[in-house]
JSON list of C-alpha atoms in Angstrom, two decimals:
[
{"chain": "A", "resi": 1, "resn": "MET", "atom": "CA", "xyz": [69.13, 72.69, -51.63]},
{"chain": "A", "resi": 2, "resn": "ALA", "atom": "CA", "xyz": [65.77, 71.98, -50.09]},
{"chain": "A", "resi": 3, "resn": "ASP", "atom": "CA", "xyz": [64.31, 68.39, -50.70]},
{"chain": "A", "resi": 4, "resn": "GLU", "atom": "CA", "xyz": [61.23, 70.08, -52.34]},
{"chain": "A", "resi": 5, "resn": "SER", "atom": "CA", "xyz": [63.50, 72.00, -54.72]},
{"chain": "A", "resi": 6, "resn": "VAL", "atom": "CA", "xyz": [65.37, 68.92, -55.69]},
{"chain": "A", "resi": 7, "resn": "GLU", "atom": "CA", "xyz": [62.21, 67.16, -56.34]},
{"chain": "A", "resi": 8, "resn": "ALA", "atom": "CA", "xyz": [60.79, 70.08, -58.29]},
{"chain": "A", "resi": 9, "resn": "LEU", "atom": "CA", "xyz": [64.10, 70.06, -60.53]},
{"chain": "A", "resi": 10, "resn": "ASP", "atom": "CA", "xyz": [63.68, 66.32, -61.12]},
{"chain": "A", "resi": 11, "resn": "ALA", "atom": "CA", "xyz": [60.12, 66.70, -62.17]},
{"chain": "A", "resi": 12, "resn": "GLY", "atom": "CA", "xyz": [61.18, 69.35, -64.58]},
{"chain": "A", "resi": 13, "resn": "HIS", "atom": "CA", "xyz": [59.77, 72.33, -62.91]},
{"chain": "A", "resi": 14, "resn": "ALA", "atom": "CA", "xyz": [61.80, 75.25, -61.49]},
{"chain": "A", "resi": 15, "resn": "THR", "atom": "CA", "xyz": [60.72, 76.67, -58.05]},
{"chain": "A", "resi": 16, "resn": "ASP", "atom": "CA", "xyz": [61.93, 80.09, -58.41]},
{"chain": "A", "resi": 17, "resn": "GLY", "atom": "CA", "xyz": [60.21, 81.25, -61.54]},
{"chain": "A", "resi": 18, "resn": "GLN", "atom": "CA", "xyz": [63.27, 80.15, -63.56]},
{"chain": "A", "resi": 19, "resn": "ALA", "atom": "CA", "xyz": [62.90, 78.03, -66.60]},
{"chain": "A", "resi": 20, "resn": "THR", "atom": "CA", "xyz": [64.39, 74.40, -66.10]},
{"chain": "A", "resi": 21, "resn": "LEU", "atom": "CA", "xyz": [67.06, 73.24, -68.59]},
{"chain": "A", "resi": 22, "resn": "ARG", "atom": "CA", "xyz": [64.26, 70.87, -70.13]},
{"chain": "A", "resi": 23, "resn": "GLU", "atom": "CA", "xyz": [61.95, 73.74, -70.53]},
{"chain": "A", "resi": 24, "resn": "THR", "atom": "CA", "xyz": [64.69, 75.85, -71.96]},
{"chain": "A", "resi": 25, "resn": "VAL", "atom": "CA", "xyz": [65.66, 73.26, -74.53]},
{"chain": "A", "resi": 26, "resn": "ALA", "atom": "CA", "xyz": [62.01, 72.77, -75.51]},
{"chain": "A", "resi": 27, "resn": "LEU", "atom": "CA", "xyz": [61.45, 76.24, -76.13]},
{"chain": "A", "resi": 28, "resn": "THR", "atom": "CA", "xyz": [64.60, 76.68, -78.02]},
{"chain": "A", "resi": 29, "resn": "MET", "atom": "CA", "xyz": [63.86, 73.66, -80.31]},
{"chain": "A", "resi": 30, "resn": "GLN", "atom": "CA", "xyz": [60.44, 75.18, -80.92]},
{"chain": "A", "resi": 31, "resn": "ARG", "atom": "CA", "xyz": [61.98, 78.36, -81.98]},
{"chain": "A", "resi": 32, "resn": "TYR", "atom": "CA", "xyz": [64.42, 76.49, -84.21]},
{"chain": "A", "resi": 33, "resn": "PHE", "atom": "CA", "xyz": [61.64, 74.63, -85.97]},
{"chain": "A", "resi": 34, "resn": "GLU", "atom": "CA", "xyz": [59.72, 77.79, -86.46]},
{"chain": "A", "resi": 35, "resn": "HIS", "atom": "CA", "xyz": [62.64, 79.62, -88.11]},
{"chain": "A", "resi": 36, "resn": "LEU", "atom": "CA", "xyz": [63.44, 76.67, -90.52]},
{"chain": "A", "resi": 37, "resn": "ASP", "atom": "CA", "xyz": [60.51, 78.03, -92.68]},
{"chain": "A", "resi": 38, "resn": "GLY", "atom": "CA", "xyz": [60.13, 74.80, -94.51]},
{"chain": "A", "resi": 39, "resn": "GLU", "atom": "CA", "xyz": [63.78, 73.96, -94.93]},
{"chain": "A", "resi": 40, "resn": "SER", "atom": "CA", "xyz": [64.74, 70.40, -94.41]},
{"chain": "A", "resi": 41, "resn": "VAL", "atom": "CA", "xyz": [67.29, 69.39, -91.85]},
{"chain": "A", "resi": 42, "resn": "THR", "atom": "CA", "xyz": [69.53, 66.45, -91.23]},
{"chain": "A", "resi": 43, "resn": "ASP", "atom": "CA", "xyz": [71.66, 65.31, -88.26]},
{"chain": "A", "resi": 44, "resn": "LEU", "atom": "CA", "xyz": [69.69, 67.54, -85.73]},
{"chain": "A", "resi": 45, "resn": "TYR", "atom": "CA", "xyz": [70.56, 65.23, -82.91]},
{"chain": "A", "resi": 46, "resn": "GLN", "atom": "CA", "xyz": [74.37, 65.52, -83.55]},
{"chain": "A", "resi": 47, "resn": "MET", "atom": "CA", "xyz": [73.86, 69.34, -84.00]},
{"chain": "A", "resi": 48, "resn": "VAL", "atom": "CA", "xyz": [72.18, 69.73, -80.62]},
{"chain": "A", "resi": 49, "resn": "LEU", "atom": "CA", "xyz": [74.85, 67.57, -78.92]},
{"chain": "A", "resi": 50, "resn": "SER", "atom": "CA", "xyz": [77.59, 69.50, -80.34]},
{"chain": "A", "resi": 51, "resn": "GLU", "atom": "CA", "xyz": [76.13, 72.95, -79.21]},
{"chain": "A", "resi": 52, "resn": "VAL", "atom": "CA", "xyz": [75.34, 71.58, -75.70]},
{"chain": "A", "resi": 53, "resn": "GLU", "atom": "CA", "xyz": [78.34, 69.42, -75.00]},
{"chain": "A", "resi": 54, "resn": "ALA", "atom": "CA", "xyz": [81.35, 72.00, -75.13]},
{"chain": "A", "resi": 55, "resn": "PRO", "atom": "CA", "xyz": [79.48, 74.37, -72.52]},
{"chain": "A", "resi": 56, "resn": "LEU", "atom": "CA", "xyz": [78.56, 71.49, -70.36]},
{"chain": "A", "resi": 57, "resn": "LEU", "atom": "CA", "xyz": [82.05, 70.14, -70.23]},
{"chain": "A", "resi": 58, "resn": "ALA", "atom": "CA", "xyz": [83.44, 73.60, -69.53]},
{"chain": "A", "resi": 59, "resn": "SER", "atom": "CA", "xyz": [80.92, 74.29, -66.89]},
{"chain": "A", "resi": 60, "resn": "VAL", "atom": "CA", "xyz": [81.84, 70.95, -65.17]},
{"chain": "A", "resi": 61, "resn": "MET", "atom": "CA", "xyz": [85.34, 71.50, -65.31]},
{"chain": "A", "resi": 62, "resn": "ALA", "atom": "CA", "xyz": [85.27, 75.04, -63.82]},
{"chain": "A", "resi": 63, "resn": "HIS", "atom": "CA", "xyz": [82.94, 73.53, -61.03]},
{"chain": "A", "resi": 64, "resn": "VAL", "atom": "CA", "xyz": [85.61, 70.82, -60.17]},
{"chain": "A", "resi": 65, "resn": "ASN", "atom": "CA", "xyz": [88.58, 73.03, -60.63]},
{"chain": "A", "resi": 66, "resn": "ASP", "atom": "CA", "xyz": [89.77, 71.15, -63.65]},
{"chain": "A", "resi": 67, "resn": "ASN", "atom": "CA", "xyz": [89.74, 67.79, -61.68]},
{"chain": "A", "resi": 68, "resn": "GLN", "atom": "CA", "xyz": [89.26, 65.34, -64.50]},
{"chain": "A", "resi": 69, "resn": "THR", "atom": "CA", "xyz": [88.47, 62.40, -62.09]},
{"chain": "A", "resi": 70, "resn": "ALA", "atom": "CA", "xyz": [85.80, 64.48, -60.19]},
{"chain": "A", "resi": 71, "resn": "ALA", "atom": "CA", "xyz": [84.43, 65.57, -63.55]},
{"chain": "A", "resi": 72, "resn": "SER", "atom": "CA", "xyz": [84.32, 62.18, -64.98]},
{"chain": "A", "resi": 73, "resn": "GLN", "atom": "CA", "xyz": [82.40, 61.08, -61.99]},
{"chain": "A", "resi": 74, "resn": "LEU", "atom": "CA", "xyz": [79.89, 63.88, -61.88]},
{"chain": "A", "resi": 75, "resn": "LEU", "atom": "CA", "xyz": [79.26, 63.40, -65.52]},
{"chain": "A", "resi": 76, "resn": "GLY", "atom": "CA", "xyz": [79.18, 59.51, -65.39]},
{"chain": "A", "resi": 77, "resn": "LEU", "atom": "CA", "xyz": [81.80, 59.16, -68.01]},
{"chain": "A", "resi": 78, "resn": "ASN", "atom": "CA", "xyz": [84.85, 57.20, -68.20]},
{"chain": "A", "resi": 79, "resn": "ARG", "atom": "CA", "xyz": [88.02, 59.36, -67.54]},
{"chain": "A", "resi": 80, "resn": "GLY", "atom": "CA", "xyz": [89.40, 58.41, -70.92]},
{"chain": "A", "resi": 81, "resn": "THR", "atom": "CA", "xyz": [86.06, 59.41, -72.67]},
{"chain": "A", "resi": 82, "resn": "LEU", "atom": "CA", "xyz": [85.96, 62.71, -70.62]},
{"chain": "A", "resi": 83, "resn": "ARG", "atom": "CA", "xyz": [89.66, 63.59, -71.89]},
{"chain": "A", "resi": 84, "resn": "LYS", "atom": "CA", "xyz": [88.79, 62.63, -75.63]},
{"chain": "A", "resi": 85, "resn": "LYS", "atom": "CA", "xyz": [85.63, 64.98, -75.46]},
{"chain": "A", "resi": 86, "resn": "LEU", "atom": "CA", "xyz": [87.63, 67.62, -73.87]},
{"chain": "A", "resi": 87, "resn": "LYS", "atom": "CA", "xyz": [90.33, 67.38, -76.46]},
{"chain": "A", "resi": 88, "resn": "GLN", "atom": "CA", "xyz": [87.63, 67.43, -79.19]},
{"chain": "A", "resi": 89, "resn": "HIS", "atom": "CA", "xyz": [86.21, 70.75, -77.89]},
{"chain": "A", "resi": 90, "resn": "GLY", "atom": "CA", "xyz": [89.63, 72.37, -77.25]},
{"chain": "A", "resi": 91, "resn": "LEU", "atom": "CA", "xyz": [89.23, 72.32, -73.76]},
{"chain": "A", "resi": 92, "resn": "LEU", "atom": "CA", "xyz": [92.29, 70.25, -72.86]}
]
């Protein structure tokens, strides 16, 4: 990836017209709040994490060909923590 592309992604801006992860999350949360229609919500943080964590772990594991050591390094997690999370999401 070109240096300017990496810098743009770090700054939260995509260079090819695609939305960044940050922009996608912001838009999704905006839509979520609009659809609440006044209903109260609790544990929003945990709900979002539970929705994002499983596909993140699955994508990373596929990227590293199921190498848990490489995945833990890529994610910045302890290998034991990674294994626990993989089990929680039925990925191990």
